[in-house]
Short mmCIF file of the N, C-alpha and C atoms (twelve columns), coordinates in Angstrom:
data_MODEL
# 
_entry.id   MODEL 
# 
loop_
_atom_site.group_PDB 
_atom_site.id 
_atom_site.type_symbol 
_atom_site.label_atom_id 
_atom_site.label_alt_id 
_atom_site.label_comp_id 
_atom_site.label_asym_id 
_atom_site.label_seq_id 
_atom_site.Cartn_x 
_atom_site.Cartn_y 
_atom_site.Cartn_z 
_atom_site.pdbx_PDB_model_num 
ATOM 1   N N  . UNK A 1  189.003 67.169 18.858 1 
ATOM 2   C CA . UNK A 1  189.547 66.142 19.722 1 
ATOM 3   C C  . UNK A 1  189.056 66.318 21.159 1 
ATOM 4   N N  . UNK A 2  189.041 67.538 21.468 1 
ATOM 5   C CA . UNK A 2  188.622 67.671 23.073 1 
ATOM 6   C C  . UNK A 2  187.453 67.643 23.165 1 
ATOM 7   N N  . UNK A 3  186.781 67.985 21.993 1 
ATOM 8   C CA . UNK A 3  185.034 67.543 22.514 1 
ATOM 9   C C  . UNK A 3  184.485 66.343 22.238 1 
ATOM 10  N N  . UNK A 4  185.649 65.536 21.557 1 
ATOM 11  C CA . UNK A 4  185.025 63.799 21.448 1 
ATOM 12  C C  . UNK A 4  185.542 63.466 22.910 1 
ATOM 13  N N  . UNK A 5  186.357 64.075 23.208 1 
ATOM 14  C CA . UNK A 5  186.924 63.183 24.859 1 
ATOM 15  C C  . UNK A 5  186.056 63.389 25.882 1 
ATOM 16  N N  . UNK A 6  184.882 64.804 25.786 1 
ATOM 17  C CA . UNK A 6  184.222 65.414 26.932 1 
ATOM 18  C C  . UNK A 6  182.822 64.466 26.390 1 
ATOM 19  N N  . UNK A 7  182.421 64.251 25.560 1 
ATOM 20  C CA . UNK A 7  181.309 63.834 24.959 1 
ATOM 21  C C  . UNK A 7  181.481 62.315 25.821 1 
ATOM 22  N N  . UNK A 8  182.645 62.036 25.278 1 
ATOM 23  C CA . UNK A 8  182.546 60.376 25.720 1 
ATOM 24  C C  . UNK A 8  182.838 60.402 27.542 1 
ATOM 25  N N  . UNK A 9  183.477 60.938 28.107 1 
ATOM 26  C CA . UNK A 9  183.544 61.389 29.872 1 
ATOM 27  C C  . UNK A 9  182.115 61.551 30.139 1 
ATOM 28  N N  . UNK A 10 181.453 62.133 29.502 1 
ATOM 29  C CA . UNK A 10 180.150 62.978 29.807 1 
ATOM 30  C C  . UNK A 10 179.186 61.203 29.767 1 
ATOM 31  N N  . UNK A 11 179.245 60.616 28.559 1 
ATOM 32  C CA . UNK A 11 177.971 59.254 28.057 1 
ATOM 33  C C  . UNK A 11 179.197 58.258 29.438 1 
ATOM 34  N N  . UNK A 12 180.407 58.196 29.431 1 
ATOM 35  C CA . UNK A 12 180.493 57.237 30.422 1 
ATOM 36  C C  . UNK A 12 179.703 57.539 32.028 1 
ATOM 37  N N  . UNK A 13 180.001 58.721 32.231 1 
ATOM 38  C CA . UNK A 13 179.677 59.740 33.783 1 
ATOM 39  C C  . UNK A 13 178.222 59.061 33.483 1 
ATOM 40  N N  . UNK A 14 177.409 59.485 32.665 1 
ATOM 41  C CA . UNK A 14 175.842 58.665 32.429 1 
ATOM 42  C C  . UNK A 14 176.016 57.539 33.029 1 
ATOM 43  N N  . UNK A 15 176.242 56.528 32.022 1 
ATOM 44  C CA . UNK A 15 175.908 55.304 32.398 1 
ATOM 45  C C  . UNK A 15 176.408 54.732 33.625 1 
ATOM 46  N N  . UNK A 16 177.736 55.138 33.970 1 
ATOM 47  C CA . UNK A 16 178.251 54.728 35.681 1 
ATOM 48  C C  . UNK A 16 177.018 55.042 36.733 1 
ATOM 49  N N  . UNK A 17 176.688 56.379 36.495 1 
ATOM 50  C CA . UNK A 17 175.640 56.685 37.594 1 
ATOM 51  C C  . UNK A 17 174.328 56.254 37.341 1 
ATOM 52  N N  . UNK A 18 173.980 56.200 36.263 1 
ATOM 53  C CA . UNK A 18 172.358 55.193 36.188 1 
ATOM 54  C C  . UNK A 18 172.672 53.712 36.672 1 
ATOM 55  N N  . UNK A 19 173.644 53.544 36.782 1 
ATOM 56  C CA . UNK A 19 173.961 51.540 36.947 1 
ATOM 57  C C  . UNK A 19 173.753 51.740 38.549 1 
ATOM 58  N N  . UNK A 20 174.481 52.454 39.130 1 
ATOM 59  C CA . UNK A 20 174.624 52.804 40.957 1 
ATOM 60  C C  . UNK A 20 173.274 52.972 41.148 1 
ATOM 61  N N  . UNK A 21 172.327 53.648 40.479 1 
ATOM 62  C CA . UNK A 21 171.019 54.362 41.187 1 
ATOM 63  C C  . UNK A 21 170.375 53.097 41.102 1 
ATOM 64  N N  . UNK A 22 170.544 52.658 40.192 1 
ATOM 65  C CA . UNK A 22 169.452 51.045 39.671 1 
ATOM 66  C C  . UNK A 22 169.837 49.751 40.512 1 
ATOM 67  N N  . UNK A 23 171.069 49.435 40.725 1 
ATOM 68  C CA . UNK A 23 171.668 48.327 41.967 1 
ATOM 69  C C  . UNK A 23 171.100 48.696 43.563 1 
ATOM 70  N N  . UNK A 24 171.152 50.066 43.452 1 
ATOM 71  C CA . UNK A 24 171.371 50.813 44.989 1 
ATOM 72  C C  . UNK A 24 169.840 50.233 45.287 1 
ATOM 73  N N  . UNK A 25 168.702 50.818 44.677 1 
ATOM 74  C CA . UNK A 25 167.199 50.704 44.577 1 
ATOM 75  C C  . UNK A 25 166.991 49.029 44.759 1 
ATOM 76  N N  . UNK A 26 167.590 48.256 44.012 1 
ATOM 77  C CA . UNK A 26 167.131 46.766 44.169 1 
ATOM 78  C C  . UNK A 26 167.578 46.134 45.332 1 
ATOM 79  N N  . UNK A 27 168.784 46.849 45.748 1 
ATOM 80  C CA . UNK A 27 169.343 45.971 46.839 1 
ATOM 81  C C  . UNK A 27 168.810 46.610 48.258 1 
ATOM 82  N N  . UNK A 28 167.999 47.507 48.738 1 
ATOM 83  C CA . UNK A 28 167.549 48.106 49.602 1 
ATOM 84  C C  . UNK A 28 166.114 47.798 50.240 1 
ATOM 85  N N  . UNK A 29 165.011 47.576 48.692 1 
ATOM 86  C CA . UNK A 29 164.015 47.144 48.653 1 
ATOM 87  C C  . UNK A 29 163.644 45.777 49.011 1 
ATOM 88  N N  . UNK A 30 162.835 45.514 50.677 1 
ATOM 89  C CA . UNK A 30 162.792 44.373 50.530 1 
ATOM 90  C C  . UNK A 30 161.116 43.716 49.587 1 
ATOM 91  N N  . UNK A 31 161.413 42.565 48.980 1 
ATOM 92  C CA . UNK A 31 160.239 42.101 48.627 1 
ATOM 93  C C  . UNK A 31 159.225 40.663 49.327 1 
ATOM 94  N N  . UNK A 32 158.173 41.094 49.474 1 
ATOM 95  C CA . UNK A 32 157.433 39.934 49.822 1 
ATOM 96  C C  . UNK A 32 157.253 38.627 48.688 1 
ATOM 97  N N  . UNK A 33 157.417 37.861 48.203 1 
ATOM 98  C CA . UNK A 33 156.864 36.644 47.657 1 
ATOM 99  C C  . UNK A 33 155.955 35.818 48.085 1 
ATOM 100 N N  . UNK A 34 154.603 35.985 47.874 1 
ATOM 101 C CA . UNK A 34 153.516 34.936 47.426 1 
ATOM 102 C C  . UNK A 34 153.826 33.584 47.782 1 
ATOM 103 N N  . UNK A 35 153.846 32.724 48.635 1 
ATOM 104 C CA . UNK A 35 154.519 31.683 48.623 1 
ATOM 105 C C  . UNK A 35 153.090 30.525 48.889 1 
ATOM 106 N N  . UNK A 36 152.739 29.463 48.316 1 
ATOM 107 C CA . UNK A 36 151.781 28.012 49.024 1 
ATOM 108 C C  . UNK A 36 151.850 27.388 49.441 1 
ATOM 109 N N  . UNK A 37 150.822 27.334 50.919 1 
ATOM 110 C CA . UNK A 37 151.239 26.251 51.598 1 
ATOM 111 C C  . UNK A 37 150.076 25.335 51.977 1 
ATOM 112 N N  . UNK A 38 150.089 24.147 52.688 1 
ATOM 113 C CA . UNK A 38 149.052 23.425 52.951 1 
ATOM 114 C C  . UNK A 38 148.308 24.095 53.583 1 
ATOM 115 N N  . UNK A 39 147.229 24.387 53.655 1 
ATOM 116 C CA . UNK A 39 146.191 24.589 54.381 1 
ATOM 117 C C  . UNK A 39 145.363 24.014 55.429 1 
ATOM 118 N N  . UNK A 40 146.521 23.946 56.623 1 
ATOM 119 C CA . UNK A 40 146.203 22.672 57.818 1 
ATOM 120 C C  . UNK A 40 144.942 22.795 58.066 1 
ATOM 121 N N  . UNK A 41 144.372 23.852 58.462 1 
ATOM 122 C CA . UNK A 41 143.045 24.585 59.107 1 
ATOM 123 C C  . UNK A 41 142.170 23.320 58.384 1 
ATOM 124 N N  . UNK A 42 141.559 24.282 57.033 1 
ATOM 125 C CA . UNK A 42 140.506 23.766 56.691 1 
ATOM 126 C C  . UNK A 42 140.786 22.142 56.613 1 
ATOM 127 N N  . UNK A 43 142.133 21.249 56.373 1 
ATOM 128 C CA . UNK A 43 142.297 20.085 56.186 1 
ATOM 129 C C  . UNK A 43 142.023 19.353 57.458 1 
ATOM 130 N N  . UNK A 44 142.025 20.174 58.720 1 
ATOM 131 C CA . UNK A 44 141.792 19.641 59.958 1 
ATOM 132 C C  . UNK A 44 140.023 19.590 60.006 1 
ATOM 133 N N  . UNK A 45 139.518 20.641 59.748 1 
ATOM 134 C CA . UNK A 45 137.693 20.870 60.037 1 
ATOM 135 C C  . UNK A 45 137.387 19.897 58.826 1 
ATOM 136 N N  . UNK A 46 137.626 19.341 57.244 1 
ATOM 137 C CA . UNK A 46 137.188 18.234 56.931 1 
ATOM 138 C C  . UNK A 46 137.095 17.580 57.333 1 
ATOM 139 N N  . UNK A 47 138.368 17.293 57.658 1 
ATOM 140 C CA . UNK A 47 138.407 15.719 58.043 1 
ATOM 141 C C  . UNK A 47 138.211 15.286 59.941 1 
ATOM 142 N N  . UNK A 48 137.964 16.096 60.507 1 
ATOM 143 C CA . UNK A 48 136.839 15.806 62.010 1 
ATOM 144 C C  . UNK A 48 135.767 16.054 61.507 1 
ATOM 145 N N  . UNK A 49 134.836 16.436 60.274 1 
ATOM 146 C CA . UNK A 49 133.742 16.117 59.948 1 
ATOM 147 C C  . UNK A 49 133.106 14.949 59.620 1 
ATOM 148 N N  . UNK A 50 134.009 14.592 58.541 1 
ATOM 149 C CA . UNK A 50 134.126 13.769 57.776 1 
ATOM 150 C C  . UNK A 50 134.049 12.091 58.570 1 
ATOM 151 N N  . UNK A 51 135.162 12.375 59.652 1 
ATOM 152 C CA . UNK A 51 134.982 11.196 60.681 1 
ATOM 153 C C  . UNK A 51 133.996 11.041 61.640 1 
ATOM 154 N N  . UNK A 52 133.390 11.925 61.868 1 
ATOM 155 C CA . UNK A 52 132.506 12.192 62.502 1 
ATOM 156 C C  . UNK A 52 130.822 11.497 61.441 1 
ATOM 157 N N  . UNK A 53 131.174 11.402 60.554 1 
ATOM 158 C CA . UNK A 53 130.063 10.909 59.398 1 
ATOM 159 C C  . UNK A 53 130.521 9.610  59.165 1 
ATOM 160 N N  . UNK A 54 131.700 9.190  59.921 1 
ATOM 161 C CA . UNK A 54 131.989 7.831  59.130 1 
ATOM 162 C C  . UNK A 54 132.468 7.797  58.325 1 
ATOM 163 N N  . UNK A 55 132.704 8.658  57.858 1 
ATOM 164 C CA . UNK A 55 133.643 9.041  56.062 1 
ATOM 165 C C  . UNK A 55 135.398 9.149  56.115 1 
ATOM 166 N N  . UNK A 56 136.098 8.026  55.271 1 
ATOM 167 C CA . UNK A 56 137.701 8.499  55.294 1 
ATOM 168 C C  . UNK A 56 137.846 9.246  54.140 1 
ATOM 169 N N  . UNK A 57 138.578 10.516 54.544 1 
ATOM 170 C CA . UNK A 57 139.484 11.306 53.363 1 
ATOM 171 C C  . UNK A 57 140.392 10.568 52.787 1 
ATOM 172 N N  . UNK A 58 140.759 10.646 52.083 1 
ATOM 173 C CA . UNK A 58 142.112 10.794 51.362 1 
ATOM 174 C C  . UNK A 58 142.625 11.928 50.027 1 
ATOM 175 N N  . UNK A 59 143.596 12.803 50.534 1 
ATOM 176 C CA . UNK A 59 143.673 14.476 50.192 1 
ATOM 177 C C  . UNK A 59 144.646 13.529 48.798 1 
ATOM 178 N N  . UNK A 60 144.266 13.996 47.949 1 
ATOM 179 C CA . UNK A 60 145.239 13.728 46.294 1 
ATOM 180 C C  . UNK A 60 145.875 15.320 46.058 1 
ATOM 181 N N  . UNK A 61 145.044 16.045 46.372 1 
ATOM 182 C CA . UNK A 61 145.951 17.185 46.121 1 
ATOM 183 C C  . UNK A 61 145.372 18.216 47.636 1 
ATOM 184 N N  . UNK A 62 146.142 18.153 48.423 1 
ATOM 185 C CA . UNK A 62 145.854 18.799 49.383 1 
ATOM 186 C C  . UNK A 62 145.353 20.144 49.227 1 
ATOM 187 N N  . UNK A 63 144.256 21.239 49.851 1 
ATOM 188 C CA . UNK A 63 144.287 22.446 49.922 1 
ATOM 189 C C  . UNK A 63 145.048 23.226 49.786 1 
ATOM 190 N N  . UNK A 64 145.657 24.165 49.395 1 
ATOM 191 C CA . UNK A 64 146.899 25.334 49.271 1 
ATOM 192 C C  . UNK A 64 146.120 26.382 50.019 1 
ATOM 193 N N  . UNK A 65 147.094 27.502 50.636 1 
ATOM 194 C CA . UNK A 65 146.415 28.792 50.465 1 
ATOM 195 C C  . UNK A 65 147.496 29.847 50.591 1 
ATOM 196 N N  . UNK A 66 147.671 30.771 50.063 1 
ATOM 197 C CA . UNK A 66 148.575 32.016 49.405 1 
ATOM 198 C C  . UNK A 66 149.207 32.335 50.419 1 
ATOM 199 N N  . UNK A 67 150.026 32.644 51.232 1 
ATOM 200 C CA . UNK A 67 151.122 33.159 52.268 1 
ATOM 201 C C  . UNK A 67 151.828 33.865 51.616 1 
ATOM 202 N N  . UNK A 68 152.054 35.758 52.299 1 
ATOM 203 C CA . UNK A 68 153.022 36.422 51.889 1 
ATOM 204 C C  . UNK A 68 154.320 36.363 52.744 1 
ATOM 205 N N  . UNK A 69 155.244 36.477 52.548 1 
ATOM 206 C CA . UNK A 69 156.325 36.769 53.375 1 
ATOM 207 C C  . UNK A 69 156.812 35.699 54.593 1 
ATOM 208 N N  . UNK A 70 157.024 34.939 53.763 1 
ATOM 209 C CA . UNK A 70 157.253 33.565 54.990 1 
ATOM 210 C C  . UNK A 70 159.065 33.558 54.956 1 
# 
């Protein structure tokens, strides 16, 4: 009887403290996310080229480009 009670104290004491170490770690860590955005730049140097040739744009799917941590 007393060593099913220490066995099971002992697997709860486990799992309480692996749950704390694993929350503690996620909530501390900050993360960057990858985020897309228009790509004013190059959409600006087309299109003063472009007018400059006489040529109208029209963007159907605008440029993207990768931004971390916005």
């Amino acid at each position: 009887m007393k060593t099913t009670i220490a066995a099971s104290l002992f697997a709860l004491s486990v799992l309480v403290t692996g749950g704390c170490s694993t929350m503690h770690e996620k909530s501390t860590v900050a993360v960057a996310h990858p985020v897309d955005v228009d790509d004013a730049a190059y959409v600006a140097r087309v299109e003063r080229v472009d007018r400059a040739r006489g040529v109208t744009v029209r963007w159907v799917n605008p440029p993207q480009k990768r931004v971390t941590g916005l």
